[in-house]
mmCIF file of C-alpha atoms in Angstrom:
data_model
loop_
_atom_site.group_PDB
_atom_site.id
_atom_site.type_symbol
_atom_site.label_atom_id
_atom_site.label_comp_id
_atom_site.label_asym_id
_atom_site.label_seq_id
_atom_site.Cartn_x
_atom_site.Cartn_y
_atom_site.Cartn_z
ATOM 1 C CA MET A 1 -7.464 2.023 -5.576
ATOM 2 C CA GLY A 2 -3.816 1.111 -5.693
ATOM 3 C CA GLU A 3 -0.695 2.120 -7.549
ATOM 4 C CA GLN A 4 2.655 0.393 -7.720
ATOM 5 C CA THR A 5 5.769 0.986 -9.802
ATOM 6 C CA GLY A 6 4.147 -0.663 -12.615
ATOM 7 C CA GLY A 7 -2.223 -0.536 -10.851
ATOM 8 C CA ARG A 8 -5.543 0.634 -10.391
ATOM 9 C CA ALA A 9 -8.811 -0.381 -8.718
ATOM 10 C CA SER A 10 -12.323 1.004 -8.756
ATOM 11 C CA GLN A 11 -12.718 4.742 -8.269
ATOM 12 C CA SER A 12 -15.935 4.113 -6.409
ATOM 13 C CA ARG A 13 -13.767 3.553 -3.337
ATOM 14 C CA ALA A 14 -13.427 7.320 -3.205
ATOM 15 C CA LYS A 15 -17.052 7.509 -2.062
ATOM 16 C CA GLN A 16 -16.454 5.354 0.989
ATOM 17 C CA LEU A 17 -17.283 7.377 4.080
ATOM 18 C CA GLY A 18 -17.084 4.878 6.895
ATOM 19 C CA GLY A 19 -14.658 6.277 9.412
ATOM 20 C CA VAL A 20 -12.559 8.230 6.892
ATOM 21 C CA THR A 21 -13.460 11.762 7.973
ATOM 22 C CA ALA A 22 -12.543 11.013 11.561
ATOM 23 C CA LEU A 23 -9.088 9.885 10.457
ATOM 24 C CA LEU A 24 -8.104 12.976 8.509
ATOM 25 C CA ALA A 25 -7.326 15.130 11.534
ATOM 26 C CA TYR A 26 -4.343 13.022 12.584
ATOM 27 C CA LEU A 27 -3.214 12.014 9.107
ATOM 28 C CA ILE A 28 -2.078 15.559 8.295
ATOM 29 C CA VAL A 29 1.559 15.724 9.436
ATOM 30 C CA PRO A 30 4.826 17.188 8.139
ATOM 31 C CA ALA A 31 7.337 15.002 6.278
ATOM 32 C CA SER A 32 9.982 14.992 9.024
ATOM 33 C CA ARG A 33 7.972 13.702 11.938
ATOM 34 C CA ALA A 34 7.209 10.730 14.103
ATOM 35 C CA GLN A 35 5.047 7.967 12.697
ATOM 36 C CA THR A 36 1.337 8.529 13.246
ATOM 37 C CA SER A 37 -0.885 5.963 14.912
ATOM 38 C CA PHE A 38 -2.584 5.266 11.561
ATOM 39 C CA GLU A 39 0.764 4.666 9.845
ATOM 40 C CA ALA A 40 1.974 2.421 12.653
ATOM 41 C CA GLN A 41 -1.168 0.334 12.254
ATOM 42 C CA VAL A 42 -0.594 0.094 8.490
ATOM 43 C CA LEU A 43 2.903 -1.248 9.128
ATOM 44 C CA GLU A 44 1.518 -3.644 11.728
ATOM 45 C CA ALA A 45 -1.090 -4.949 9.261
ATOM 46 C CA LEU A 46 1.614 -5.301 6.620
ATOM 47 C CA ASN A 47 3.784 -7.348 8.940
ATOM 48 C CA VAL A 48 0.900 -9.592 9.979
ATOM 49 C CA ALA A 49 0.348 -10.368 6.308
ATOM 50 C CA ARG A 50 4.051 -10.995 5.651
ATOM 51 C CA THR A 51 4.851 -13.064 8.706
ATOM 52 C CA ASN A 52 1.721 -15.234 8.698
ATOM 53 C CA PRO A 53 0.250 -15.356 5.191
ATOM 54 C CA THR A 54 -1.857 -18.435 5.938
ATOM 55 C CA ALA A 55 -3.623 -16.704 8.824
ATOM 56 C CA TYR A 56 -4.051 -13.607 6.688
ATOM 57 C CA ALA A 57 -5.726 -15.730 4.029
ATOM 58 C CA ALA A 58 -8.359 -16.646 6.616
ATOM 59 C CA THR A 59 -9.228 -12.955 7.029
ATOM 60 C CA LEU A 60 -9.873 -12.751 3.295
ATOM 61 C CA VAL A 61 -12.179 -15.748 3.498
ATOM 62 C CA ARG A 62 -14.331 -13.703 5.903
ATOM 63 C CA TYR A 63 -13.976 -10.577 3.758
ATOM 64 C CA LYS A 64 -15.339 -12.521 0.794
ATOM 65 C CA THR A 65 -18.633 -13.133 2.616
ATOM 66 C CA PHE A 66 -19.477 -9.405 2.414
ATOM 67 C CA PHE A 67 -19.639 -9.443 -1.407
ATOM 68 C CA LYS A 68 -22.752 -9.422 -3.550
ATOM 69 C CA GLY A 69 -21.539 -9.777 -7.101
ATOM 70 C CA ASN A 70 -18.772 -7.236 -7.609
ATOM 71 C CA VAL A 71 -19.946 -5.067 -4.700
ATOM 72 C CA TYR A 72 -18.940 -5.436 -1.068
ATOM 73 C CA GLN A 73 -20.069 -3.716 2.103
ATOM 74 C CA MET A 74 -18.306 -4.392 5.377
ATOM 75 C CA PRO A 75 -20.173 -4.158 8.701
ATOM 76 C CA GLY A 76 -20.561 -0.494 9.632
ATOM 77 C CA GLN A 77 -19.597 0.637 6.137
ATOM 78 C CA LYS A 78 -22.060 3.279 4.946
ATOM 79 C CA VAL A 79 -21.372 3.127 1.222
ATOM 80 C CA PRO A 80 -21.044 -0.134 -0.774
ATOM 81 C CA ILE A 81 -17.872 -0.415 -2.871
ATOM 82 C CA ARG A 82 -17.895 -1.706 -6.429
ATOM 83 C CA THR A 83 -14.785 -3.664 -7.418
ATOM 84 C CA ASN A 84 -13.496 -4.577 -10.858
ATOM 85 C CA GLU A 85 -13.245 -8.330 -10.405
ATOM 86 C CA GLY A 86 -15.385 -9.228 -7.416
ATOM 87 C CA THR A 87 -14.683 -12.422 -5.473
ATOM 88 C CA PRO A 88 -12.436 -14.078 -8.120
ATOM 89 C CA ALA A 89 -9.659 -11.628 -7.181
ATOM 90 C CA VAL A 90 -10.157 -12.490 -3.503
ATOM 91 C CA ASP A 91 -10.096 -16.225 -4.273
ATOM 92 C CA GLU A 92 -6.884 -15.786 -6.238
ATOM 93 C CA ALA A 93 -5.292 -13.879 -3.351
ATOM 94 C CA ILE A 94 -6.354 -16.568 -0.874
ATOM 95 C CA ALA A 95 -4.817 -19.298 -3.041
ATOM 96 C CA PHE A 96 -1.587 -17.293 -3.295
ATOM 97 C CA LEU A 97 -1.376 -16.713 0.450
ATOM 98 C CA GLN A 98 -2.032 -20.348 1.317
ATOM 99 C CA LYS A 99 1.113 -21.270 -0.621
ATOM 100 C CA GLN A 100 3.233 -18.303 0.433
ATOM 101 C CA ALA A 101 6.023 -18.960 2.932
ATOM 102 C CA PRO A 102 6.256 -16.593 5.938
ATOM 103 C CA LEU A 103 8.626 -13.673 5.446
ATOM 104 C CA ALA A 104 10.518 -11.400 7.799
ATOM 105 C CA ALA A 105 8.687 -8.408 9.208
ATOM 106 C CA GLU A 106 9.400 -5.007 7.700
ATOM 107 C CA THR A 107 11.575 -2.710 9.797
ATOM 108 C CA PRO A 108 10.421 0.929 9.789
ATOM 109 C CA GLN A 109 13.033 3.350 8.464
ATOM 110 C CA PRO A 110 12.958 7.155 8.774
ATOM 111 C CA ILE A 111 14.467 7.933 5.345
ATOM 112 C CA LEU A 112 11.943 5.752 3.545
ATOM 113 C CA SER A 113 9.136 7.214 5.653
ATOM 114 C CA ALA A 114 10.252 10.774 4.887
ATOM 115 C CA ALA A 115 10.393 10.083 1.143
ATOM 116 C CA ALA A 116 6.933 8.530 1.279
ATOM 117 C CA ALA A 117 5.670 11.545 3.248
ATOM 118 C CA ASP A 118 7.003 13.942 0.615
ATOM 119 C CA HIS A 119 4.893 12.184 -2.004
ATOM 120 C CA THR A 120 1.838 12.005 0.230
ATOM 121 C CA ALA A 121 2.079 15.722 0.993
ATOM 122 C CA GLU A 122 2.360 16.693 -2.661
ATOM 123 C CA GLN A 123 -0.526 14.494 -3.799
ATOM 124 C CA GLY A 124 -2.604 15.810 -0.922
ATOM 125 C CA LYS A 125 -2.213 19.285 -2.427
ATOM 126 C CA THR A 126 -2.393 18.485 -6.144
ATOM 127 C CA GLY A 127 -4.870 15.598 -6.192
ATOM 128 C CA MET A 128 -2.558 13.695 -8.500
ATOM 129 C CA THR A 129 -2.065 9.922 -8.466
ATOM 130 C CA GLY A 130 0.802 7.670 -9.473
ATOM 131 C CA HIS A 131 4.479 7.529 -8.599
ATOM 132 C CA ASN A 132 5.929 10.583 -10.316
ATOM 133 C CA SER A 133 6.144 13.932 -8.564
ATOM 134 C CA THR A 134 5.220 17.145 -10.358
ATOM 135 C CA ASP A 135 8.927 17.740 -11.037
ATOM 136 C CA GLY A 136 9.256 14.293 -12.619
ATOM 137 C CA SER A 137 10.888 12.656 -9.609
ATOM 138 C CA ASN A 138 10.287 8.927 -9.146
ATOM 139 C CA PRO A 139 10.395 6.995 -5.837
ATOM 140 C CA GLY A 140 14.166 6.509 -6.036
ATOM 141 C CA ASP A 141 14.703 10.212 -6.698
ATOM 142 C CA ARG A 142 12.635 11.133 -3.640
ATOM 143 C CA VAL A 143 14.672 8.809 -1.416
ATOM 144 C CA ARG A 144 17.885 10.290 -2.828
ATOM 145 C CA LYS A 145 16.657 13.771 -1.935
ATOM 146 C CA ARG A 146 16.294 12.509 1.627
ATOM 147 C CA GLY A 147 19.890 11.254 1.660
ATOM 148 C CA GLY A 148 19.330 7.635 0.642
ATOM 149 C CA GLY A 149 19.670 5.577 -2.499
ATOM 150 C CA PRO A 150 17.407 4.676 -5.430
ATOM 151 C CA TYR A 151 17.023 0.943 -4.764
ATOM 152 C CA VAL A 152 13.425 1.144 -3.606
ATOM 153 C CA ALA A 153 9.961 -0.092 -4.562
ATOM 154 C CA GLU A 154 6.735 1.770 -3.881
ATOM 155 C CA VAL A 155 3.055 0.936 -3.502
ATOM 156 C CA ILE A 156 0.215 3.410 -3.109
ATOM 157 C CA ALA A 157 -3.354 2.857 -1.916
ATOM 158 C CA TYR A 158 -6.041 5.459 -2.584
ATOM 159 C CA GLY A 159 -9.231 5.727 -0.547
ATOM 160 C CA PRO A 160 -8.617 3.181 2.230
ATOM 161 C CA ALA A 161 -11.000 3.497 5.158
ATOM 162 C CA ASP A 162 -8.638 2.132 7.799
ATOM 163 C CA PRO A 163 -5.148 0.576 8.141
ATOM 164 C CA VAL A 164 -6.416 -2.967 7.582
ATOM 165 C CA ASP A 165 -8.118 -1.829 4.383
ATOM 166 C CA VAL A 166 -4.838 -0.354 3.098
ATOM 167 C CA ILE A 167 -3.069 -3.713 3.149
ATOM 168 C CA ARG A 168 -6.090 -5.746 2.085
ATOM 169 C CA GLN A 169 -6.534 -3.495 -0.941
ATOM 170 C CA LEU A 170 -2.891 -3.935 -1.954
ATOM 171 C CA ILE A 171 -2.815 -7.705 -1.444
ATOM 172 C CA VAL A 172 -6.081 -8.490 -3.236
ATOM 173 C CA ASP A 173 -4.926 -6.107 -5.967
ATOM 174 C CA ASP A 174 -8.336 -5.931 -7.635
ATOM 175 C CA GLY A 175 -8.079 -4.739 -11.215
ATOM 176 C CA VAL A 176 -4.280 -5.019 -11.381
ATOM 177 C CA ALA A 177 -3.442 -7.709 -13.913
ATOM 178 C CA ASN A 178 0.103 -8.398 -12.730
ATOM 179 C CA ARG A 179 -0.766 -8.126 -9.007
ATOM 180 C CA GLY A 180 2.214 -5.814 -8.739
ATOM 181 C CA HIS A 181 1.387 -4.518 -5.249
ATOM 182 C CA ARG A 182 1.240 -8.054 -3.907
ATOM 183 C CA VAL A 183 4.505 -8.959 -5.618
ATOM 184 C CA ILE A 184 6.261 -6.085 -3.874
ATOM 185 C CA ILE A 185 4.727 -6.847 -0.478
ATOM 186 C CA TYR A 186 5.871 -10.460 -0.704
ATOM 187 C CA SER A 187 9.357 -9.758 -2.040
ATOM 188 C CA PRO A 188 11.629 -11.394 0.570
ATOM 189 C CA GLU A 189 14.550 -9.049 -0.076
ATOM 190 C CA LEU A 190 12.514 -5.935 0.732
ATOM 191 C CA ILE A 191 12.784 -5.917 4.513
ATOM 192 C CA HIS A 192 12.751 -2.177 5.250
ATOM 193 C CA ALA A 193 9.758 0.113 4.823
ATOM 194 C CA GLY A 194 8.482 3.632 5.355
ATOM 195 C CA VAL A 195 4.768 4.438 5.527
ATOM 196 C CA SER A 196 3.038 7.766 5.031
ATOM 197 C CA CYS A 197 -0.713 8.380 4.902
ATOM 198 C CA GLY A 198 -2.660 11.583 4.462
ATOM 199 C CA PRO A 199 -5.730 13.226 2.972
ATOM 200 C CA HIS A 200 -6.327 13.261 -0.776
ATOM 201 C CA PRO A 201 -8.719 15.749 -2.432
ATOM 202 C CA LYS A 202 -10.157 13.196 -4.872
ATOM 203 C CA PHE A 203 -9.931 9.876 -3.038
ATOM 204 C CA ARG A 204 -10.155 11.221 0.543
ATOM 205 C CA THR A 205 -7.059 9.296 1.691
ATOM 206 C CA VAL A 206 -3.740 8.153 0.251
ATOM 207 C CA CYS A 207 -1.137 5.820 1.742
ATOM 208 C CA VAL A 208 2.357 5.516 0.292
ATOM 209 C CA VAL A 209 4.708 2.709 1.326
ATOM 210 C CA ASP A 210 8.338 2.766 0.200
ATOM 211 C CA PHE A 211 10.363 -0.444 0.505
ATOM 212 C CA GLY A 212 14.098 -1.037 0.423
ATOM 213 C CA MET A 213 16.609 -3.839 0.629
ATOM 214 C CA MET A 214 18.709 -1.548 2.814
ATOM 215 C CA PRO A 215 17.475 0.880 5.513
ATOM 216 C CA ASP A 216 18.200 3.942 3.358
ATOM 217 C CA GLY A 217 17.366 2.499 -0.053
ATOM 218 C CA SER A 218 21.038 2.153 -0.988
ATOM 219 C CA ILE A 219 22.418 -0.704 -3.035
ATOM 220 C CA PRO A 220 23.120 -3.844 -0.954
ATOM 221 C CA PRO A 221 26.860 -4.512 -0.486
ATOM 222 C CA GLY A 222 26.590 -7.824 -2.338
ATOM 223 C CA LEU A 223 25.392 -6.037 -5.457
ATOM 224 C CA ILE A 224 28.041 -3.304 -5.533
ATOM 225 C CA GLY A 225 30.016 -3.580 -8.744
ATOM 226 C CA LYS A 226 27.450 -5.839 -10.350
ATOM 227 C CA SER A 227 24.855 -4.924 -12.926
ATOM 228 C CA ALA A 228 21.725 -4.413 -10.847
ATOM 229 C CA ALA A 229 18.546 -2.515 -11.443
ATOM 230 C CA ALA A 230 16.580 -0.872 -8.674
ATOM 231 C CA PRO A 231 13.608 -3.017 -7.601
ATOM 232 C CA LYS A 232 10.327 -2.357 -9.370
#
């Protein structure tokens, strides 16, 4: 299941057990901390997809072979997952990636990571989903609270079994009509990112990725004084 600042996939993903329980022990970390191994692997998977979209498309071709109708089950996966669209969403993602030019890798940034971690920590306690905090804060507000600016975009994956699944879920964007997660991931101007993953009481896991044009989410110098909206 995914969310972006303007998405949703099947809730049956919450039942996926393969490997998730073993991950929870090292996903639980405070907001101001070093990146976990899981989070580093999410960023690595993200950068593989950005820097070599054609090769990433080939991984989706293999992924497609594990579908039966709208249900897929990867090797070693204990519980089959029902999707909204089935293989047509995968085919559409493959076609997109085969035409997508390579982009720069995302650079990890502590302010963006801390803001993402604040949201992960809160949703881990409340079981909420979406981009707004309980106090009404949006992604830009959370980055501001960490000392940055509001020019950020955010994607959220719920229930991923492993780091590769996080990015695959967001790129295929099953059930999201505007493919908003994929749009953000392949936005060339968003070259800085912060990743936070943790446990979620309803979906078992949640991963938040905040993106910025600048390392701290501030407005780029070239846009100062111009009418510019924060990225969606």
